[in-house]
């Protein structure tokens, strides 16, 4: 029985890992781990997703994607996989003091400015088409990157995040540039982020109205401002929770549509055609295999004792 369980465990681990790998590298995307020195000589770590179409001769648009508090670069994999499949070079960064990036945490703009600088240094990245995407505290990190070098990006997506919080710059009608705010209907941090107790009431938040340059209730899905002037704004509210943004086809789809529009990138792949969840399934299968492999070993050790 244990031999059968051992074989099944190995099969699940290999099969799940293979599925996850194939999804991450779909359409010829290469995924590699990169390290670079930050502004304080601290080591920064990230996963770099490069589509097969990107080259120095034909540079591709780039996106800096940053995770939230007590998370790491892997939590951005859903966004990164779908961006890369559509021809974007994606740098999924570990914030300072998170994942494999050196401590301390919360310094150097959470690592956002250093990440943007590194992304722009890559020869196969189109420096005229740079997007910034951050979830929760990662949203503050990309805002700090934008504030440090405001000419170095063209559009931003904040998911479950806010302006003017925990050191992030206050939002205005002009900054951040071409902003899509994705704030879920069941987000647990609406009071902290936007000053309203109920997430659905964000549409009446005075703080958000300042960013959208309006005195009226904000309409979900309506585009405000002008993309060509860099002051476009839009609010989307998927029916998920704060951490659920990472596992939402609606959240990821909204980000895909926004960057295609704001960065004038024709991905030729609709936002509804997502595959990232198969990677999550593959990882789960491999994890189940690992559990099957470990537990018999634990039983054997107990019996020997």
PDB file of C-alpha atoms in Angstrom, residues 180-185 212 219-222 234-238 250 254:
ATOM      1  CA  UNK A 180      -7.670  52.178 -12.973  1.00  0.00           C
ATOM      2  CA  UNK A 181      -8.790  51.501  -9.408  1.00  0.00           C
ATOM      3  CA  UNK A 182     -10.047  47.988  -8.726  1.00  0.00           C
ATOM      4  CA  UNK A 183     -11.645  47.843  -5.294  1.00  0.00           C
ATOM      5  CA  UNK A 184     -13.716  44.781  -4.514  1.00  0.00           C
ATOM      6  CA  UNK A 185     -17.243  44.941  -3.107  1.00  0.00           C
ATOM      7  CA  UNK A 212     -11.634  61.437 -10.051  1.00  0.00           C
ATOM      8  CA  UNK A 219     -20.059  55.493 -11.447  1.00  0.00           C
ATOM      9  CA  UNK A 220     -18.513  52.035 -11.596  1.00  0.00           C
ATOM     10  CA  UNK A 221     -17.226  51.227 -15.087  1.00  0.00           C
ATOM     11  CA  UNK A 222     -17.406  54.813 -16.336  1.00  0.00           C
ATOM     12  CA  UNK A 234     -12.003  54.347 -13.913  1.00  0.00           C
ATOM     13  CA  UNK A 235     -13.391  52.336 -10.996  1.00  0.00           C
ATOM     14  CA  UNK A 236     -14.177  48.626 -11.139  1.00  0.00           C
ATOM     15  CA  UNK A 237     -15.663  46.669  -8.216  1.00  0.00           C
ATOM     16  CA  UNK A 238     -15.543  42.869  -8.632  1.00  0.00           C
ATOM     17  CA  UNK A 250     -12.801  39.960 -13.264  1.00  0.00           C
ATOM     18  CA  UNK A 254     -10.050  44.643 -15.891  1.00  0.00           C
TER      19      UNK A 254
END
